C-alpha cells in the first residue's frame, strides 16, 4: 500500500540547535572584552561548584569571566602567532585546557593573586572524588540521629544497632582511606556526619597585559589537610534525610546552570 502524503512527522519542539552563529557571537564578545580590560588571567577550577562560581562573578562584577568552550576561546584570541588577536595572546591560549577559564579585569596582579590565593570554600565530596584523608567513626551512641534512620544507616554499610531507642555504632568504622575513589554510599555517610572533604578553589595560572607581556605564575600552596580524622555527627534533620535518600538534585541543578552560563557568556 503506498504511503499517504498526509502521513508526515511533525516536531512539537521549538528548540534551535546551537550552531556556528552562536560561536561567532561568543568569539566577537571575547575580542570586544579583550579590548576593554587591561589584563587577562587564565585560571583553573578545582572541585567545580557552579554556585560558588556564580557568587564570585557577582563579587567581581567589575570584571568579566569566561569559562568553558576552550576551543572557541582559543579561536577568539588566536592559537598561533599568525592568528593571535593581540600581541602574544597565542601564549595565553596554550594554557586553555581542561577546567580552565579567563578572567578579564582592570584589577592589579597583586589584587587578583591576593584574593584567589585565600579563596577556599569547603563543600561535601561527590561520588568519584579521590579522598584527601582517611575518615573514621568512633564506636558509641549516635543520639544526634533519629531512631527511624537506623535501617538506612545499616544499608549504607554502617555497623549500627538500636538500643533503647538510640542508634549505636557497634565498633569503630573507617568510612574511607586516603587516596580511595569515593562511591555514593561513602559520600552520603560523610554528608550525614557533616564532614566537608572537598575544597572549591581557583588557581591563577598566568597573566596577559595589554602591553603584550605574558607571565606564568608558580604553583600556589594548598592548605594542609590532616591524613586521618575522626568525625562525629552534626544534628541537621533535613541534611540527614537528603543524604540518606541520595538527593543529588543540587548537583544536577549546578550542572544545568553551568551549561546555561556557558551559552550566555562562558
PDB file of C-alpha atoms in Angstrom:
ATOM      1  CA  UNK A   1       0.000   0.000   0.000  1.00  0.00           C
ATOM      2  CA  UNK A   2       1.532   3.407  -0.963  1.00  0.00           C
ATOM      3  CA  UNK A   3       2.441   5.794   1.850  1.00  0.00           C
ATOM      4  CA  UNK A   4      -0.022   8.635   2.321  1.00  0.00           C
ATOM      5  CA  UNK A   5       1.303  12.129   1.612  1.00  0.00           C
ATOM      6  CA  UNK A   6      -0.574  13.289   4.697  1.00  0.00           C
ATOM      7  CA  UNK A   7       1.457  10.940   6.882  1.00  0.00           C
ATOM      8  CA  UNK A   8       4.137  13.402   7.909  1.00  0.00           C
ATOM      9  CA  UNK A   9       6.076  13.622  11.167  1.00  0.00           C
ATOM     10  CA  UNK A  10       5.614  16.956  12.891  1.00  0.00           C
ATOM     11  CA  UNK A  11       8.090  18.030  15.559  1.00  0.00           C
ATOM     12  CA  UNK A  12       6.400  19.657  18.544  1.00  0.00           C
ATOM     13  CA  UNK A  13       9.623  21.119  19.961  1.00  0.00           C
ATOM     14  CA  UNK A  14      10.682  24.666  19.224  1.00  0.00           C
ATOM     15  CA  UNK A  15      14.325  24.441  20.338  1.00  0.00           C
ATOM     16  CA  UNK A  16      17.036  25.616  17.984  1.00  0.00           C
ATOM     17  CA  UNK A  17      20.372  23.899  17.589  1.00  0.00           C
ATOM     18  CA  UNK A  18      23.425  25.763  18.750  1.00  0.00           C
ATOM     19  CA  UNK A  19      25.483  26.374  15.672  1.00  0.00           C
ATOM     20  CA  UNK A  20      28.094  28.499  14.003  1.00  0.00           C
ATOM     21  CA  UNK A  21      26.205  31.737  14.638  1.00  0.00           C
ATOM     22  CA  UNK A  22      26.324  31.296  18.432  1.00  0.00           C
ATOM     23  CA  UNK A  23      30.048  30.506  18.359  1.00  0.00           C
ATOM     24  CA  UNK A  24      30.742  33.530  16.187  1.00  0.00           C
ATOM     25  CA  UNK A  25      28.900  35.797  18.630  1.00  0.00           C
ATOM     26  CA  UNK A  26      30.943  34.369  21.503  1.00  0.00           C
ATOM     27  CA  UNK A  27      34.190  34.964  19.600  1.00  0.00           C
ATOM     28  CA  UNK A  28      33.201  38.588  18.941  1.00  0.00           C
ATOM     29  CA  UNK A  29      32.215  39.058  22.605  1.00  0.00           C
ATOM     30  CA  UNK A  30      35.588  37.722  23.836  1.00  0.00           C
ATOM     31  CA  UNK A  31      37.501  40.026  21.469  1.00  0.00           C
ATOM     32  CA  UNK A  32      35.447  43.042  22.494  1.00  0.00           C
ATOM     33  CA  UNK A  33      36.114  42.216  26.140  1.00  0.00           C
ATOM     34  CA  UNK A  34      39.855  41.874  25.477  1.00  0.00           C
ATOM     35  CA  UNK A  35      39.849  45.462  24.179  1.00  0.00           C
ATOM     36  CA  UNK A  36      38.029  46.753  27.262  1.00  0.00           C
ATOM     37  CA  UNK A  37      40.267  45.388  30.042  1.00  0.00           C
ATOM     38  CA  UNK A  38      43.921  45.840  30.886  1.00  0.00           C
ATOM     39  CA  UNK A  39      44.678  42.233  31.863  1.00  0.00           C
ATOM     40  CA  UNK A  40      43.586  38.691  31.108  1.00  0.00           C
ATOM     41  CA  UNK A  41      44.231  35.949  33.683  1.00  0.00           C
ATOM     42  CA  UNK A  42      43.991  32.236  32.954  1.00  0.00           C
ATOM     43  CA  UNK A  43      42.690  30.199  35.885  1.00  0.00           C
ATOM     44  CA  UNK A  44      41.942  26.593  36.785  1.00  0.00           C
ATOM     45  CA  UNK A  45      38.964  25.479  38.872  1.00  0.00           C
ATOM     46  CA  UNK A  46      39.327  22.675  41.411  1.00  0.00           C
ATOM     47  CA  UNK A  47      36.292  20.757  42.740  1.00  0.00           C
ATOM     48  CA  UNK A  48      33.943  22.702  40.498  1.00  0.00           C
ATOM     49  CA  UNK A  49      30.813  24.124  42.156  1.00  0.00           C
ATOM     50  CA  UNK A  50      28.776  26.392  39.927  1.00  0.00           C
ATOM     51  CA  UNK A  51      27.002  28.077  42.854  1.00  0.00           C
ATOM     52  CA  UNK A  52      30.308  29.328  44.248  1.00  0.00           C
ATOM     53  CA  UNK A  53      31.483  30.399  40.810  1.00  0.00           C
ATOM     54  CA  UNK A  54      28.334  32.495  40.386  1.00  0.00           C
ATOM     55  CA  UNK A  55      28.927  34.164  43.750  1.00  0.00           C
ATOM     56  CA  UNK A  56      32.478  35.075  42.734  1.00  0.00           C
ATOM     57  CA  UNK A  57      31.172  36.509  39.469  1.00  0.00           C
ATOM     58  CA  UNK A  58      28.775  38.729  41.409  1.00  0.00           C
ATOM     59  CA  UNK A  59      31.531  39.893  43.754  1.00  0.00           C
ATOM     60  CA  UNK A  60      33.797  40.599  40.782  1.00  0.00           C
ATOM     61  CA  UNK A  61      31.104  42.304  38.710  1.00  0.00           C
ATOM     62  CA  UNK A  62      33.666  44.941  37.738  1.00  0.00           C
ATOM     63  CA  UNK A  63      35.452  42.208  35.749  1.00  0.00           C
ATOM     64  CA  UNK A  64      34.387  39.524  33.282  1.00  0.00           C
ATOM     65  CA  UNK A  65      34.662  35.719  33.480  1.00  0.00           C
ATOM     66  CA  UNK A  66      34.584  33.288  30.560  1.00  0.00           C
ATOM     67  CA  UNK A  67      34.526  29.607  31.488  1.00  0.00           C
ATOM     68  CA  UNK A  68      34.051  26.626  29.183  1.00  0.00           C
ATOM     69  CA  UNK A  69      34.349  26.098  25.417  1.00  0.00           C
ATOM     70  CA  UNK A  70      38.146  26.214  25.414  1.00  0.00           C
ATOM     71  CA  UNK A  71      38.373  25.728  21.661  1.00  0.00           C
ATOM     72  CA  UNK A  72      36.135  28.738  20.982  1.00  0.00           C
ATOM     73  CA  UNK A  73      38.191  30.905  23.365  1.00  0.00           C
ATOM     74  CA  UNK A  74      41.356  29.765  21.589  1.00  0.00           C
ATOM     75  CA  UNK A  75      39.876  30.736  18.220  1.00  0.00           C
ATOM     76  CA  UNK A  76      38.841  34.128  19.571  1.00  0.00           C
ATOM     77  CA  UNK A  77      42.278  35.041  20.912  1.00  0.00           C
ATOM     78  CA  UNK A  78      44.398  33.108  18.400  1.00  0.00           C
ATOM     79  CA  UNK A  79      46.076  29.726  18.619  1.00  0.00           C
ATOM     80  CA  UNK A  80      49.245  30.740  16.771  1.00  0.00           C
ATOM     81  CA  UNK A  81      51.351  33.854  16.431  1.00  0.00           C
ATOM     82  CA  UNK A  82      49.860  34.442  12.965  1.00  0.00           C
ATOM     83  CA  UNK A  83      46.250  34.116  14.220  1.00  0.00           C
ATOM     84  CA  UNK A  84      46.536  35.964  17.555  1.00  0.00           C
ATOM     85  CA  UNK A  85      44.132  38.874  18.130  1.00  0.00           C
ATOM     86  CA  UNK A  86      46.652  40.863  20.164  1.00  0.00           C
ATOM     87  CA  UNK A  87      50.384  40.524  20.665  1.00  0.00           C
ATOM     88  CA  UNK A  88      51.447  37.321  22.489  1.00  0.00           C
ATOM     89  CA  UNK A  89      47.885  36.110  23.093  1.00  0.00           C
ATOM     90  CA  UNK A  90      48.842  32.797  21.474  1.00  0.00           C
ATOM     91  CA  UNK A  91      50.996  32.138  24.563  1.00  0.00           C
ATOM     92  CA  UNK A  92      47.886  32.502  26.708  1.00  0.00           C
ATOM     93  CA  UNK A  93      45.708  30.158  24.631  1.00  0.00           C
ATOM     94  CA  UNK A  94      48.210  27.316  25.063  1.00  0.00           C
ATOM     95  CA  UNK A  95      47.071  27.119  28.689  1.00  0.00           C
ATOM     96  CA  UNK A  96      43.353  26.730  27.888  1.00  0.00           C
ATOM     97  CA  UNK A  97      42.937  23.050  28.712  1.00  0.00           C
ATOM     98  CA  UNK A  98      40.526  21.171  30.977  1.00  0.00           C
ATOM     99  CA  UNK A  99      38.696  23.144  33.693  1.00  0.00           C
ATOM    100  CA  UNK A 100      40.291  26.424  32.608  1.00  0.00           C
ATOM    101  CA  UNK A 101      38.785  29.859  32.148  1.00  0.00           C
ATOM    102  CA  UNK A 102      39.589  33.506  31.513  1.00  0.00           C
ATOM    103  CA  UNK A 103      39.302  36.491  33.834  1.00  0.00           C
ATOM    104  CA  UNK A 104      39.250  39.895  32.117  1.00  0.00           C
ATOM    105  CA  UNK A 105      39.924  42.635  34.652  1.00  0.00           C
ATOM    106  CA  UNK A 106      41.464  46.031  35.366  1.00  0.00           C
ATOM    107  CA  UNK A 107      42.462  44.874  38.850  1.00  0.00           C
ATOM    108  CA  UNK A 108      46.189  44.657  39.505  1.00  0.00           C
ATOM    109  CA  UNK A 109      48.154  41.410  39.595  1.00  0.00           C
ATOM    110  CA  UNK A 110      48.599  41.793  43.362  1.00  0.00           C
ATOM    111  CA  UNK A 111      44.860  42.254  43.974  1.00  0.00           C
ATOM    112  CA  UNK A 112      43.919  39.208  41.911  1.00  0.00           C
ATOM    113  CA  UNK A 113      46.525  36.868  43.401  1.00  0.00           C
ATOM    114  CA  UNK A 114      45.788  38.041  46.935  1.00  0.00           C
ATOM    115  CA  UNK A 115      42.051  37.380  46.591  1.00  0.00           C
ATOM    116  CA  UNK A 116      42.193  33.982  44.919  1.00  0.00           C
ATOM    117  CA  UNK A 117      45.082  32.625  46.995  1.00  0.00           C
ATOM    118  CA  UNK A 118      42.810  32.824  50.063  1.00  0.00           C
ATOM    119  CA  UNK A 119      39.694  31.500  48.320  1.00  0.00           C
ATOM    120  CA  UNK A 120      38.997  28.022  49.704  1.00  0.00           C
ATOM    121  CA  UNK A 121      35.318  27.088  50.137  1.00  0.00           C
ATOM    122  CA  UNK A 122      34.607  23.789  51.911  1.00  0.00           C
ATOM    123  CA  UNK A 123      31.933  21.516  50.438  1.00  0.00           C
ATOM    124  CA  UNK A 124      30.806  17.894  50.545  1.00  0.00           C
ATOM    125  CA  UNK A 125      32.680  15.435  48.358  1.00  0.00           C
ATOM    126  CA  UNK A 126      30.885  13.924  45.391  1.00  0.00           C
ATOM    127  CA  UNK A 127      30.974  10.395  44.069  1.00  0.00           C
ATOM    128  CA  UNK A 128      34.148   9.811  42.065  1.00  0.00           C
ATOM    129  CA  UNK A 129      36.232  12.233  44.121  1.00  0.00           C
ATOM    130  CA  UNK A 130      39.567  10.972  45.446  1.00  0.00           C
ATOM    131  CA  UNK A 131      39.572  11.044  49.257  1.00  0.00           C
ATOM    132  CA  UNK A 132      42.081  13.562  50.593  1.00  0.00           C
ATOM    133  CA  UNK A 133      42.204  11.916  54.033  1.00  0.00           C
ATOM    134  CA  UNK A 134      41.220   8.830  55.992  1.00  0.00           C
ATOM    135  CA  UNK A 135      37.926   9.334  57.866  1.00  0.00           C
ATOM    136  CA  UNK A 136      36.998   7.190  60.882  1.00  0.00           C
ATOM    137  CA  UNK A 137      33.847   6.937  63.024  1.00  0.00           C
ATOM    138  CA  UNK A 138      34.123   6.161  66.718  1.00  0.00           C
ATOM    139  CA  UNK A 139      32.176   3.357  68.397  1.00  0.00           C
ATOM    140  CA  UNK A 140      29.308   4.514  70.583  1.00  0.00           C
ATOM    141  CA  UNK A 141      25.884   6.130  70.720  1.00  0.00           C
ATOM    142  CA  UNK A 142      24.640   8.412  67.946  1.00  0.00           C
ATOM    143  CA  UNK A 143      21.891  10.400  69.718  1.00  0.00           C
ATOM    144  CA  UNK A 144      22.059  13.077  67.010  1.00  0.00           C
ATOM    145  CA  UNK A 145      20.214  10.742  64.623  1.00  0.00           C
ATOM    146  CA  UNK A 146      16.531   9.837  64.830  1.00  0.00           C
ATOM    147  CA  UNK A 147      15.877   6.176  65.661  1.00  0.00           C
ATOM    148  CA  UNK A 148      13.914   5.836  62.388  1.00  0.00           C
ATOM    149  CA  UNK A 149      17.124   6.313  60.391  1.00  0.00           C
ATOM    150  CA  UNK A 150      18.825   3.186  61.748  1.00  0.00           C
ATOM    151  CA  UNK A 151      17.765   0.828  58.897  1.00  0.00           C
ATOM    152  CA  UNK A 152      19.061   3.283  56.287  1.00  0.00           C
ATOM    153  CA  UNK A 153      22.362   3.632  58.127  1.00  0.00           C
ATOM    154  CA  UNK A 154      22.821  -0.137  58.009  1.00  0.00           C
ATOM    155  CA  UNK A 155      22.064  -0.086  54.273  1.00  0.00           C
ATOM    156  CA  UNK A 156      24.937   2.363  53.862  1.00  0.00           C
ATOM    157  CA  UNK A 157      27.248  -0.199  55.469  1.00  0.00           C
ATOM    158  CA  UNK A 158      27.483   1.174  58.987  1.00  0.00           C
ATOM    159  CA  UNK A 159      27.526  -1.424  61.827  1.00  0.00           C
ATOM    160  CA  UNK A 160      24.619   0.068  63.781  1.00  0.00           C
ATOM    161  CA  UNK A 161      22.022  -1.237  66.228  1.00  0.00           C
ATOM    162  CA  UNK A 162      19.066   0.314  68.030  1.00  0.00           C
ATOM    163  CA  UNK A 163      19.385   0.218  71.827  1.00  0.00           C
ATOM    164  CA  UNK A 164      16.604   1.717  73.952  1.00  0.00           C
ATOM    165  CA  UNK A 165      15.588   3.981  71.078  1.00  0.00           C
ATOM    166  CA  UNK A 166      19.112   5.278  70.461  1.00  0.00           C
ATOM    167  CA  UNK A 167      21.268   4.329  67.477  1.00  0.00           C
ATOM    168  CA  UNK A 168      24.658   2.858  68.437  1.00  0.00           C
ATOM    169  CA  UNK A 169      27.711   2.287  66.282  1.00  0.00           C
ATOM    170  CA  UNK A 170      28.842  -1.169  67.387  1.00  0.00           C
ATOM    171  CA  UNK A 171      32.528  -0.693  66.534  1.00  0.00           C
ATOM    172  CA  UNK A 172      34.930   1.799  65.048  1.00  0.00           C
ATOM    173  CA  UNK A 173      34.282   2.194  61.334  1.00  0.00           C
ATOM    174  CA  UNK A 174      36.531   3.538  58.580  1.00  0.00           C
ATOM    175  CA  UNK A 175      34.448   5.429  56.029  1.00  0.00           C
ATOM    176  CA  UNK A 176      37.264   5.867  53.504  1.00  0.00           C
ATOM    177  CA  UNK A 177      41.028   5.674  53.137  1.00  0.00           C
ATOM    178  CA  UNK A 178      43.179   8.481  51.810  1.00  0.00           C
ATOM    179  CA  UNK A 179      43.611   8.146  48.029  1.00  0.00           C
ATOM    180  CA  UNK A 180      40.488   5.994  47.617  1.00  0.00           C
ATOM    181  CA  UNK A 181      37.881   6.916  44.997  1.00  0.00           C
ATOM    182  CA  UNK A 182      34.647   7.657  46.871  1.00  0.00           C
ATOM    183  CA  UNK A 183      31.421   5.841  45.997  1.00  0.00           C
ATOM    184  CA  UNK A 184      27.891   7.293  46.538  1.00  0.00           C
ATOM    185  CA  UNK A 185      27.417   5.494  49.879  1.00  0.00           C
ATOM    186  CA  UNK A 186      30.643   6.904  51.306  1.00  0.00           C
ATOM    187  CA  UNK A 187      29.704  10.404  50.171  1.00  0.00           C
ATOM    188  CA  UNK A 188      26.307  10.107  51.875  1.00  0.00           C
ATOM    189  CA  UNK A 189      27.916   8.995  55.127  1.00  0.00           C
ATOM    190  CA  UNK A 190      30.354  11.929  55.023  1.00  0.00           C
ATOM    191  CA  UNK A 191      27.435  14.288  54.435  1.00  0.00           C
ATOM    192  CA  UNK A 192      25.431  12.709  57.270  1.00  0.00           C
ATOM    193  CA  UNK A 193      28.296  13.344  59.668  1.00  0.00           C
ATOM    194  CA  UNK A 194      28.800  16.882  58.347  1.00  0.00           C
ATOM    195  CA  UNK A 195      32.332  16.294  57.107  1.00  0.00           C
ATOM    196  CA  UNK A 196      33.187  18.552  54.156  1.00  0.00           C
ATOM    197  CA  UNK A 197      36.184  16.960  52.485  1.00  0.00           C
ATOM    198  CA  UNK A 198      36.286  18.891  49.202  1.00  0.00           C
ATOM    199  CA  UNK A 199      37.541  22.435  48.746  1.00  0.00           C
ATOM    200  CA  UNK A 200      36.378  24.615  45.872  1.00  0.00           C
ATOM    201  CA  UNK A 201      39.194  26.915  44.860  1.00  0.00           C
ATOM    202  CA  UNK A 202      40.630  28.715  41.867  1.00  0.00           C
ATOM    203  CA  UNK A 203      44.310  28.942  40.979  1.00  0.00           C
ATOM    204  CA  UNK A 204      45.704  31.619  38.682  1.00  0.00           C
ATOM    205  CA  UNK A 205      47.957  30.126  36.016  1.00  0.00           C
ATOM    206  CA  UNK A 206      49.129  33.167  34.063  1.00  0.00           C
ATOM    207  CA  UNK A 207      48.514  36.794  33.109  1.00  0.00           C
ATOM    208  CA  UNK A 208      48.498  38.710  29.841  1.00  0.00           C
ATOM    209  CA  UNK A 209      48.622  42.511  29.920  1.00  0.00           C
ATOM    210  CA  UNK A 210      47.610  44.873  27.122  1.00  0.00           C
ATOM    211  CA  UNK A 211      51.258  45.867  26.752  1.00  0.00           C
ATOM    212  CA  UNK A 212      51.726  42.457  25.123  1.00  0.00           C
ATOM    213  CA  UNK A 213      53.557  40.766  28.007  1.00  0.00           C
ATOM    214  CA  UNK A 214      52.697  37.209  29.123  1.00  0.00           C
ATOM    215  CA  UNK A 215      53.598  35.903  32.572  1.00  0.00           C
ATOM    216  CA  UNK A 216      53.099  32.499  34.200  1.00  0.00           C
ATOM    217  CA  UNK A 217      52.710  32.002  37.950  1.00  0.00           C
ATOM    218  CA  UNK A 218      54.285  29.413  40.178  1.00  0.00           C
ATOM    219  CA  UNK A 219      52.048  26.770  41.742  1.00  0.00           C
ATOM    220  CA  UNK A 220      50.064  28.217  44.626  1.00  0.00           C
ATOM    221  CA  UNK A 221      50.416  26.443  48.013  1.00  0.00           C
ATOM    222  CA  UNK A 222      47.394  24.378  49.054  1.00  0.00           C
ATOM    223  CA  UNK A 223      46.071  24.195  52.633  1.00  0.00           C
ATOM    224  CA  UNK A 224      47.464  21.486  54.891  1.00  0.00           C
ATOM    225  CA  UNK A 225      44.964  18.642  55.345  1.00  0.00           C
ATOM    226  CA  UNK A 226      45.475  16.027  58.104  1.00  0.00           C
ATOM    227  CA  UNK A 227      45.917  12.485  56.749  1.00  0.00           C
ATOM    228  CA  UNK A 228      43.494  10.960  59.252  1.00  0.00           C
ATOM    229  CA  UNK A 229      40.487  12.384  61.076  1.00  0.00           C
ATOM    230  CA  UNK A 230      37.717  11.118  63.389  1.00  0.00           C
ATOM    231  CA  UNK A 231      34.308  12.700  62.954  1.00  0.00           C
ATOM    232  CA  UNK A 232      31.078  12.823  64.923  1.00  0.00           C
ATOM    233  CA  UNK A 233      27.576  13.503  63.554  1.00  0.00           C
ATOM    234  CA  UNK A 234      26.162  17.008  63.471  1.00  0.00           C
ATOM    235  CA  UNK A 235      22.462  17.394  64.068  1.00  0.00           C
ATOM    236  CA  UNK A 236      20.614  18.540  60.947  1.00  0.00           C
ATOM    237  CA  UNK A 237      17.459  16.581  60.186  1.00  0.00           C
ATOM    238  CA  UNK A 238      16.943  17.997  56.693  1.00  0.00           C
ATOM    239  CA  UNK A 239      20.538  17.169  55.783  1.00  0.00           C
ATOM    240  CA  UNK A 240      20.161  13.674  57.244  1.00  0.00           C
ATOM    241  CA  UNK A 241      17.085  12.897  55.160  1.00  0.00           C
ATOM    242  CA  UNK A 242      18.554  14.228  51.901  1.00  0.00           C
ATOM    243  CA  UNK A 243      21.844  12.393  52.413  1.00  0.00           C
ATOM    244  CA  UNK A 244      20.144   9.081  53.129  1.00  0.00           C
ATOM    245  CA  UNK A 245      17.869   9.480  50.139  1.00  0.00           C
ATOM    246  CA  UNK A 246      20.846  10.078  47.900  1.00  0.00           C
ATOM    247  CA  UNK A 247      19.499  13.503  46.967  1.00  0.00           C
ATOM    248  CA  UNK A 248      21.756  14.761  44.184  1.00  0.00           C
ATOM    249  CA  UNK A 249      19.302  17.407  42.989  1.00  0.00           C
ATOM    250  CA  UNK A 250      21.618  20.282  43.866  1.00  0.00           C
ATOM    251  CA  UNK A 251      24.443  18.702  41.906  1.00  0.00           C
ATOM    252  CA  UNK A 252      22.229  18.195  38.862  1.00  0.00           C
ATOM    253  CA  UNK A 253      20.958  21.752  39.080  1.00  0.00           C
ATOM    254  CA  UNK A 254      24.515  23.053  39.235  1.00  0.00           C
ATOM    255  CA  UNK A 255      25.457  21.180  36.091  1.00  0.00           C
ATOM    256  CA  UNK A 256      22.440  22.580  34.264  1.00  0.00           C
ATOM    257  CA  UNK A 257      23.255  26.103  35.438  1.00  0.00           C
ATOM    258  CA  UNK A 258      26.800  25.713  34.225  1.00  0.00           C
ATOM    259  CA  UNK A 259      25.590  24.840  30.743  1.00  0.00           C
ATOM    260  CA  UNK A 260      23.372  27.924  30.736  1.00  0.00           C
ATOM    261  CA  UNK A 261      26.301  30.090  31.806  1.00  0.00           C
ATOM    262  CA  UNK A 262      28.453  28.713  29.037  1.00  0.00           C
ATOM    263  CA  UNK A 263      25.766  29.541  26.495  1.00  0.00           C
ATOM    264  CA  UNK A 264      25.314  33.051  27.748  1.00  0.00           C
ATOM    265  CA  UNK A 265      28.824  34.263  28.470  1.00  0.00           C
ATOM    266  CA  UNK A 266      31.306  31.435  29.086  1.00  0.00           C
TER     267      UNK A 266
END
